[in-house]
Short mmCIF file of C-alpha atoms and ligand atoms in Angstrom, two decimals:
data_model
loop_
_atom_site.label_atom_id
_atom_site.label_comp_id
_atom_site.label_asym_id
_atom_site.label_seq_id
_atom_site.Cartn_x
_atom_site.Cartn_y
_atom_site.Cartn_z
CA MET K 1 -13.58 -27.60 -13.98
CA GLN K 2 -14.96 -26.11 -10.79
CA ILE K 3 -14.07 -22.60 -9.70
CA ALA K 4 -15.05 -22.08 -6.06
CA SER K 5 -18.00 -19.75 -5.56
CA ARG K 6 -15.91 -17.55 -3.25
CA MET K 7 -13.99 -16.47 -6.35
CA GLU K 8 -17.05 -14.52 -7.50
CA ALA K 9 -16.34 -11.98 -4.79
CA ILE K 10 -12.70 -11.52 -5.82
CA THR K 11 -12.34 -8.55 -8.14
CA PRO K 12 -9.71 -8.46 -10.91
CA PHE K 13 -7.01 -5.83 -11.20
CA TYR K 14 -8.06 -3.84 -14.26
CA VAL K 15 -4.59 -2.36 -14.57
CA MET K 16 -3.24 -5.83 -15.36
CA GLU K 17 -4.98 -5.69 -18.75
CA LEU K 18 -3.35 -2.35 -19.33
CA LEU K 19 0.02 -3.69 -18.23
CA ALA K 20 -0.32 -6.67 -20.60
CA ARG K 21 -1.09 -4.29 -23.46
CA ALA K 22 1.87 -2.08 -22.45
CA LYS K 23 4.16 -5.13 -22.58
CA GLN K 24 2.76 -6.06 -25.99
CA LEU K 25 3.47 -2.56 -27.30
CA GLU K 26 6.97 -2.68 -25.82
CA ALA K 27 7.58 -6.01 -27.56
CA GLN K 28 6.64 -4.25 -30.81
CA GLY K 29 9.35 -1.67 -30.12
CA ARG K 30 7.21 1.15 -28.64
CA ASP K 31 8.70 3.24 -25.86
CA ILE K 32 6.31 3.05 -22.88
CA VAL K 33 6.52 5.23 -19.77
CA HIS K 34 5.22 3.35 -16.75
CA MET K 35 3.33 5.32 -14.13
CA GLU K 36 0.89 2.54 -13.32
CA ILE K 37 3.12 0.41 -11.12
CA GLY K 38 3.16 0.59 -7.33
CA GLU K 39 6.77 -0.38 -7.01
CA PRO K 40 9.83 1.80 -6.42
CA ASP K 41 12.21 1.65 -9.39
CA PHE K 42 15.05 2.06 -6.89
CA MET K 43 17.08 -1.09 -6.42
CA THR K 44 17.02 -2.81 -3.03
CA PRO K 45 19.75 -1.05 -0.99
CA ARG K 46 23.17 -2.69 -1.44
CA PRO K 47 23.69 -3.74 2.21
CA ILE K 48 20.44 -5.73 2.07
CA ILE K 49 21.38 -7.46 -1.19
CA ASP K 50 24.88 -8.24 0.13
CA ALA K 51 23.47 -9.67 3.35
CA GLY K 52 21.03 -11.87 1.39
CA ILE K 53 23.81 -13.23 -0.86
CA ALA K 54 26.18 -13.82 2.06
CA TYR K 55 23.56 -15.78 4.00
CA ILE K 56 22.64 -17.89 0.96
CA LYS K 57 26.34 -18.66 0.39
CA ALA K 58 26.67 -19.62 4.03
CA GLY K 59 23.80 -22.10 3.56
CA HIS K 60 21.04 -20.29 5.45
CA VAL K 61 18.38 -21.58 3.12
CA LYS K 62 16.28 -23.76 5.40
CA TYR K 63 12.92 -23.15 7.02
CA THR K 64 13.01 -20.62 9.83
CA PRO K 65 10.62 -20.61 12.80
CA ALA K 66 7.08 -19.94 11.56
CA ALA K 67 6.97 -16.62 13.42
CA GLY K 68 10.20 -15.54 11.72
CA LEU K 69 13.84 -15.10 12.73
CA PRO K 70 13.93 -13.95 16.35
CA GLU K 71 16.74 -11.48 15.54
CA LEU K 72 14.61 -9.87 12.80
CA ARG K 73 11.60 -9.65 15.11
CA GLN K 74 13.86 -8.00 17.67
CA LYS K 75 15.12 -5.47 15.11
CA ILE K 76 11.53 -4.60 14.23
CA ALA K 77 10.72 -4.16 17.92
CA ASN K 78 13.72 -1.82 18.22
CA TYR K 79 12.53 0.10 15.17
CA TYR K 80 9.13 0.70 16.81
CA TRP K 81 10.93 2.10 19.81
CA GLN K 82 13.21 4.27 17.68
CA CYS K 83 10.46 5.63 15.38
CA TYR K 84 7.41 5.82 17.64
CA GLN K 85 8.71 5.28 21.20
CA VAL K 86 6.45 2.26 21.52
CA HIS K 87 7.48 -0.92 23.23
CA VAL K 88 6.27 -3.97 21.26
CA PRO K 89 7.19 -7.38 22.72
CA ILE K 90 8.63 -9.63 20.03
CA GLU K 91 6.04 -12.30 20.87
CA ARG K 92 3.52 -10.03 19.11
CA ILE K 93 5.65 -9.58 15.96
CA PHE K 94 5.42 -12.09 13.07
CA ILE K 95 7.50 -12.10 9.90
CA THR K 96 5.32 -12.73 6.86
CA PRO K 97 5.55 -13.05 3.07
CA GLY K 98 4.96 -9.33 2.52
CA ALA K 99 2.07 -7.27 3.84
CA SER K 100 -0.09 -9.61 1.78
CA GLY K 101 0.95 -12.56 3.97
CA ALA K 102 0.35 -10.42 7.06
CA PHE K 103 -3.21 -9.75 5.90
CA LEU K 104 -3.87 -13.45 5.39
CA LEU K 105 -2.83 -14.15 8.96
CA ALA K 106 -4.52 -11.16 10.58
CA LEU K 107 -7.86 -11.62 8.84
CA GLY K 108 -7.64 -15.41 8.93
CA VAL K 109 -7.42 -15.54 12.72
CA SER K 110 -10.03 -12.90 13.45
CA LEU K 111 -12.87 -12.84 10.89
CA ASN K 112 -15.88 -15.13 10.75
CA PRO K 113 -18.02 -15.56 7.64
CA ASP K 114 -20.50 -12.69 7.27
CA ASP K 115 -18.57 -10.37 9.59
CA GLU K 116 -18.36 -6.96 8.01
CA LEU K 117 -15.39 -4.60 7.85
CA LEU K 118 -15.59 -0.91 7.01
CA LEU K 119 -13.10 0.17 4.35
CA SER K 120 -12.61 3.53 2.70
CA ASP K 121 -13.55 3.94 -0.95
CA PRO K 122 -11.12 4.45 -2.67
CA CYS K 123 -8.70 1.95 -1.17
CA TYR K 124 -6.10 -0.65 -2.15
CA PRO K 125 -8.19 -3.39 -3.80
CA CYS K 126 -6.38 -6.50 -2.53
CA ASN K 127 -7.26 -5.65 1.06
CA GLN K 128 -10.96 -6.06 0.34
CA ASN K 129 -10.31 -9.28 -1.55
CA PHE K 130 -8.54 -10.76 1.47
CA VAL K 131 -11.68 -10.01 3.48
CA HIS K 132 -13.82 -11.74 0.84
CA LEU K 133 -11.53 -14.76 0.81
CA PHE K 134 -12.60 -15.52 4.39
CA GLY K 135 -16.29 -15.21 3.53
CA ALA K 136 -16.50 -11.89 5.35
CA LYS K 137 -17.97 -8.73 3.85
CA VAL K 138 -16.74 -5.26 3.06
CA LYS K 139 -18.78 -2.12 3.46
CA HIS K 140 -17.28 0.60 1.32
CA VAL K 141 -17.46 4.00 2.94
CA PRO K 142 -17.03 6.78 0.37
CA VAL K 143 -14.37 9.23 1.53
CA TYR K 144 -13.79 12.74 0.22
CA ALA K 145 -11.39 15.65 0.49
CA GLU K 146 -12.90 16.86 3.83
CA THR K 147 -11.33 13.88 5.61
CA ALA K 148 -8.28 13.74 3.30
CA TYR K 149 -9.80 10.63 1.68
CA GLN K 150 -9.44 8.75 4.96
CA LEU K 151 -12.01 7.24 7.30
CA SER K 152 -12.81 9.27 10.42
CA ALA K 153 -14.38 8.42 13.76
CA ASP K 154 -17.59 10.17 12.62
CA LEU K 155 -17.74 8.09 9.46
CA LEU K 156 -17.13 4.89 11.40
CA GLN K 157 -19.95 5.81 13.77
CA GLN K 158 -22.33 6.62 10.88
CA HIS K 159 -21.66 3.34 9.07
CA TRP K 160 -21.27 0.93 12.00
CA GLN K 161 -24.09 -1.64 12.14
CA ALA K 162 -24.96 -4.64 14.31
CA HIS K 163 -22.93 -7.05 12.15
CA THR K 164 -19.93 -4.72 11.70
CA ARG K 165 -16.85 -6.29 13.22
CA GLY K 166 -14.22 -3.69 12.59
CA THR K 167 -12.34 -1.48 10.19
CA LEU K 168 -9.20 -1.40 8.13
CA ILE K 169 -7.35 1.86 7.63
CA ALA K 170 -4.33 2.47 5.39
CA SER K 171 -2.26 5.58 6.09
CA PRO K 172 -0.53 6.83 3.97
CA SER K 173 -3.14 5.53 1.56
CA ASN K 174 -2.90 3.81 -1.75
CA PRO K 175 -4.18 5.35 -4.09
CA THR K 176 -4.48 8.84 -2.55
CA GLY K 177 -1.15 9.15 -0.69
CA THR K 178 -3.01 10.96 2.11
CA ILE K 179 -2.51 10.54 5.83
CA ILE K 180 -4.91 10.24 8.75
CA GLN K 181 -3.95 12.74 11.45
CA ALA K 182 -2.73 11.24 14.73
CA ALA K 183 -5.64 12.66 16.79
CA GLU K 184 -8.20 11.28 14.33
CA LEU K 185 -6.49 7.89 14.25
CA GLU K 186 -6.69 7.78 18.02
CA LYS K 187 -10.40 8.68 17.92
CA CYS K 188 -11.05 5.92 15.36
CA ILE K 189 -9.22 3.37 17.51
CA ASN K 190 -11.14 4.46 20.62
CA PHE K 191 -14.44 4.25 18.78
CA VAL K 192 -13.71 0.72 17.50
CA ASP K 193 -12.55 -0.22 20.98
CA SER K 194 -15.84 1.04 22.44
CA LYS K 195 -17.59 -1.40 20.08
CA GLN K 196 -15.15 -4.18 20.99
CA GLY K 197 -14.34 -4.32 17.29
CA LEU K 198 -11.24 -5.20 15.31
CA PHE K 199 -8.85 -2.51 14.13
CA PHE K 200 -6.47 -3.23 11.25
CA SER K 201 -3.88 -0.62 10.36
CA ASP K 202 -2.04 -1.01 7.05
CA GLU K 203 1.21 0.92 7.62
CA ILE K 204 3.10 -0.28 4.54
CA TYR K 205 3.87 3.28 3.38
CA HIS K 206 5.28 4.40 6.72
CA GLY K 207 8.72 5.88 6.16
CA LEU K 208 7.55 7.39 2.86
CA VAL K 209 6.14 10.61 4.31
CA TYR K 210 7.24 14.01 3.15
CA GLU K 211 6.50 16.91 5.43
CA GLN K 212 4.57 15.64 8.38
CA GLY K 213 5.09 12.53 10.45
CA VAL K 214 2.63 9.68 10.49
CA ALA K 215 1.37 7.97 13.62
CA SER K 216 1.34 4.21 14.12
CA ALA K 217 -1.84 2.69 15.54
CA LEU K 218 0.45 1.07 18.12
CA GLN K 219 1.00 4.48 19.71
CA PHE K 220 -2.62 4.47 20.85
CA SER K 221 -3.43 0.85 21.59
CA ASP K 222 -1.93 -2.60 21.87
CA GLN K 223 -5.27 -4.08 20.78
CA VAL K 224 -4.71 -3.38 17.09
CA PHE K 225 -3.39 -5.42 14.17
CA VAL K 226 -0.61 -3.57 12.36
CA ILE K 227 0.40 -4.70 8.90
CA ASN K 228 3.72 -3.60 7.46
CA SER K 229 6.30 -4.68 4.91
CA PHE K 230 9.81 -4.33 3.61
CA SER K 231 8.35 -3.91 0.09
CA LYS K 232 7.95 -0.17 -0.28
CA TYR K 233 10.13 2.00 1.98
CA PHE K 234 12.89 -0.62 2.02
CA ALA K 235 12.45 -1.31 -1.75
CA MET K 236 12.23 -5.09 -1.33
CA THR K 237 9.04 -5.88 -3.29
CA GLY K 238 10.23 -9.12 -4.90
CA TRP K 239 11.83 -10.52 -1.76
CA ARG K 240 8.36 -11.02 -0.28
CA VAL K 241 8.99 -10.15 3.31
CA GLY K 242 6.86 -8.10 5.68
CA TRP K 243 5.51 -8.24 9.20
CA LEU K 244 2.44 -8.26 11.37
CA VAL K 245 1.97 -7.00 14.91
CA VAL K 246 -0.95 -8.66 16.69
CA PRO K 247 -2.89 -7.75 19.82
CA GLU K 248 -2.04 -9.62 22.97
CA GLY K 249 -3.78 -12.98 23.06
CA TYR K 250 -3.60 -13.62 19.30
CA SER K 251 0.01 -14.85 19.05
CA GLN K 252 -0.72 -18.55 19.46
CA ALA K 253 -3.49 -18.58 16.83
CA VAL K 254 -1.37 -16.58 14.39
CA GLU K 255 1.60 -18.90 14.86
CA LYS K 256 -0.60 -21.94 14.23
CA LEU K 257 -1.97 -20.44 11.02
CA ALA K 258 1.50 -19.31 9.86
CA GLN K 259 2.88 -22.82 10.44
CA ASN K 260 0.15 -24.25 8.27
CA ILE K 261 -0.10 -21.83 5.39
CA PHE K 262 3.52 -20.64 4.96
CA ILE K 263 5.66 -22.89 7.22
CA SER K 264 8.00 -19.91 7.17
CA THR K 265 8.75 -16.77 5.20
CA SER K 266 11.58 -17.13 2.70
CA SER K 267 14.74 -17.55 4.79
CA HIS K 268 17.20 -15.60 2.64
CA SER K 269 14.78 -12.67 2.47
CA GLN K 270 14.56 -12.60 6.24
CA TYR K 271 18.34 -12.69 6.58
CA ALA K 272 18.66 -9.95 3.97
CA ALA K 273 16.10 -7.85 5.86
CA LEU K 274 18.35 -7.95 8.93
CA ALA K 275 20.44 -5.34 7.09
CA ALA K 276 17.40 -3.11 6.48
CA PHE K 277 17.93 -1.30 9.76
CA ASP K 278 21.70 -0.76 9.36
CA GLU K 279 22.77 2.86 9.53
CA ARG K 280 24.09 2.72 5.95
CA THR K 281 20.76 1.44 4.64
CA LEU K 282 18.72 3.96 6.60
CA GLN K 283 20.88 6.81 5.29
CA GLU K 284 20.30 5.69 1.72
CA LEU K 285 16.56 5.36 2.35
CA GLU K 286 16.45 8.87 3.77
CA GLN K 287 18.11 10.18 0.60
CA ARG K 288 15.52 8.33 -1.51
CA ARG K 289 12.69 9.71 0.59
CA LYS K 290 13.88 13.21 -0.27
CA GLU K 291 13.97 12.30 -3.96
CA PHE K 292 10.41 10.96 -3.75
CA ALA K 293 9.33 14.27 -2.19
CA GLN K 294 10.85 16.16 -5.14
CA LYS K 295 9.12 13.86 -7.61
CA ARG K 296 5.82 14.30 -5.80
CA ASP K 297 6.20 18.09 -5.99
CA PHE K 298 7.05 17.96 -9.69
CA LEU K 299 4.14 15.68 -10.59
CA TYR K 300 1.67 17.56 -8.40
CA ALA K 301 2.55 20.91 -10.03
CA GLN K 302 2.45 19.43 -13.54
CA LEU K 303 -0.92 17.73 -13.12
CA LEU K 304 -2.48 20.89 -11.70
CA ARG K 305 -1.03 22.93 -14.57
CA LEU K 306 -2.57 20.52 -17.08
CA GLY K 307 -6.02 20.87 -15.51
CA PHE K 308 -6.32 17.85 -13.20
CA LYS K 309 -7.86 18.46 -9.78
CA ILE K 310 -6.05 17.26 -6.65
CA PRO K 311 -8.00 18.64 -3.70
CA VAL K 312 -5.61 17.26 -1.06
CA LYS K 313 -1.89 17.32 -1.75
CA PRO K 314 -0.67 13.81 -0.93
CA SER K 315 1.89 13.73 1.86
CA GLY K 316 3.03 10.12 1.63
CA ALA K 317 3.43 6.91 -0.43
CA PHE K 318 4.28 7.48 -4.11
CA TYR K 319 0.93 8.11 -5.75
CA ILE K 320 -1.23 10.98 -6.88
CA TYR K 321 -4.92 10.23 -7.34
CA ALA K 322 -5.99 12.90 -9.77
CA ASP K 323 -9.50 13.96 -10.73
CA CYS K 324 -9.62 13.92 -14.53
CA SER K 325 -13.31 14.89 -14.86
CA LYS K 326 -12.37 17.98 -16.87
CA PHE K 327 -11.29 15.63 -19.66
CA THR K 328 -13.40 12.49 -19.36
CA ASP K 329 -16.10 10.66 -17.42
CA ASN K 330 -14.53 7.31 -18.29
CA SER K 331 -11.02 7.16 -16.84
CA GLN K 332 -10.55 3.55 -17.95
CA LEU K 333 -11.08 4.46 -21.60
CA PHE K 334 -8.92 7.54 -21.09
CA ALA K 335 -6.10 5.36 -19.71
CA GLN K 336 -6.42 2.94 -22.65
CA GLN K 337 -6.28 5.76 -25.20
CA LEU K 338 -3.37 7.40 -23.41
CA LEU K 339 -1.45 4.16 -23.61
CA GLU K 340 -2.27 3.51 -27.27
CA THR K 341 -1.59 6.99 -28.58
CA GLU K 342 1.18 8.26 -26.30
CA GLY K 343 2.67 5.16 -24.70
CA LEU K 344 1.96 6.40 -21.18
CA ALA K 345 0.57 3.85 -18.70
CA VAL K 346 -1.45 5.03 -15.67
CA THR K 347 -4.00 3.22 -13.49
CA PRO K 348 -7.74 3.93 -13.85
CA GLY K 349 -9.67 4.74 -10.65
CA LYS K 350 -11.90 1.70 -11.19
CA ASP K 351 -9.17 -0.44 -9.60
CA PHE K 352 -9.66 1.32 -6.25
CA GLY K 353 -13.42 1.27 -5.73
CA TYR K 354 -16.73 2.70 -6.82
CA ASN K 355 -16.72 6.21 -5.43
CA ASP K 356 -16.67 8.35 -8.61
CA SER K 357 -13.80 6.14 -9.68
CA ASP K 358 -14.51 6.80 -13.38
CA LYS K 359 -13.31 10.34 -12.75
CA TYR K 360 -9.93 9.40 -11.34
CA LEU K 361 -6.52 8.22 -12.47
CA ARG K 362 -3.66 7.11 -10.24
CA PHE K 363 -0.18 8.26 -11.21
CA SER K 364 2.81 6.57 -9.54
CA TYR K 365 5.94 8.69 -9.20
CA THR K 366 8.29 5.77 -8.82
CA GLY K 367 10.23 6.41 -12.05
CA THR K 368 13.12 8.74 -12.85
CA MET K 369 12.65 12.51 -13.19
CA LYS K 370 13.62 12.15 -16.85
CA ASN K 371 10.82 9.67 -17.48
CA MET K 372 8.32 11.74 -15.55
CA THR K 373 9.21 14.80 -17.61
CA LYS K 374 8.69 12.75 -20.76
CA ALA K 375 5.39 11.45 -19.35
CA MET K 376 4.09 14.95 -18.73
CA GLN K 377 5.01 16.05 -22.25
CA ARG K 378 3.10 13.09 -23.63
CA LEU K 379 0.12 13.75 -21.39
CA GLU K 380 0.03 17.39 -22.44
CA ARG K 381 0.12 16.45 -26.13
CA PHE K 382 -2.65 13.88 -25.57
CA LEU K 383 -4.86 16.45 -23.84
CA THR K 384 -4.24 19.07 -26.51
CA GLN K 385 -5.21 16.64 -29.26
CA LYS K 386 -8.28 15.51 -27.31
CA ASN K 387 -9.45 19.05 -26.53
CA PRO K 388 -7.89 21.32 -29.21
CA ASP K 389 -9.45 24.48 -27.69
C1 LIG Q 401 -1.76 -0.37 0.75
C2 LIG Q 401 -1.04 -1.63 0.42
N1 LIG Q 401 -1.08 -2.65 1.30
C3 LIG Q 401 -0.46 -3.82 1.05
C4 LIG Q 401 0.25 -4.02 -0.12
C5 LIG Q 401 0.92 -5.36 -0.35
O1 LIG Q 401 2.31 -5.26 -0.29
P1 LIG Q 401 3.35 -6.46 -0.15
O2 LIG Q 401 4.25 -6.36 -1.34
O3 LIG Q 401 4.14 -6.19 1.10
O4 LIG Q 401 2.60 -7.72 -0.07
C6 LIG Q 401 0.33 -2.99 -1.07
C7 LIG Q 401 1.04 -3.17 -2.35
O5 LIG Q 401 0.98 -2.38 -3.26
C8 LIG Q 401 -0.32 -1.76 -0.78
O6 LIG Q 401 -0.29 -0.72 -1.63
#
């Protein structure tokens, strides 16, 4: 057996162990409340499912062009106009197997071995592993409440070195749910531009924002890579369909890579996604967005009441990254004990980086209100038993 040396740089998902244990407990008949999963429990909206089935029945199950269905690319271009008043030519839009596929293409066409990208710590762990896969390096920049757990132009300037090639920002962020303000995003893009660097913007949680809007990097530059997906806002995780917008000049290279590594994104998923922008779908998604906001408010209030610290109220995605240092300095052990004793699964901070991650837990509010209420009762009982005073 020979495992390639590049695999040494790929970090595991610690929550997977927890998930496996949760499944084991469920198989033994235990009732487990899941707050560890980054997936909406809402079903894919009906018009999307119906479109997918209809296209399969009609035999649309062959390869599509590597760049994706032109009509889907056009709908995405229209969506950019509708949401951000930005004109994106469809030649710069590629349909991909989720945001994950978009990352493979974006990083694959632009990074050389030993290039370095600046990423916030904490951040979504797979993004850094994609960078490692191409032999490039990640510099983790610790981020704190002052910048809403986001990178800033000042931080980029402080950490930029001769071999730095660019940065990757995710707003709203996983795990913190926080947003980078439009003016700061623009400053970051201008700074990277001044260094002739690469700017990657992970916009997968766009649409899931609760009181303020969120800017797209495309509003400030057409020299950015924008990664997005139908997974989260459109509740299509398992369909594996997303998209990538590339700077001018990259389309040919991206198409060549897409042809080779995917041939095409799943055809029925692309046809289904055509219905994602229908009025009926968008109305349903708007209703769900409001429900997510209510769940966020409930969870935020409950966690504060129980003694967790949340210095910046998250304004997007469906996560709360809570400081649990009042109760433990080992959030992984805390999460294991919480699962064993109370049947509540949450994700330890260790999955998202190194920056005080032992003091953090990520709670997903993707479940029903009823389950979240049950989860908070269990958490309260666990904390009372742990710290009787
Ligand atoms: C910040 C972020 N980017 C990308 C992804 C990958 O999503 P997809 O299902 O579209 O591949 C995720 C999934 O959780 C995520 O949280």
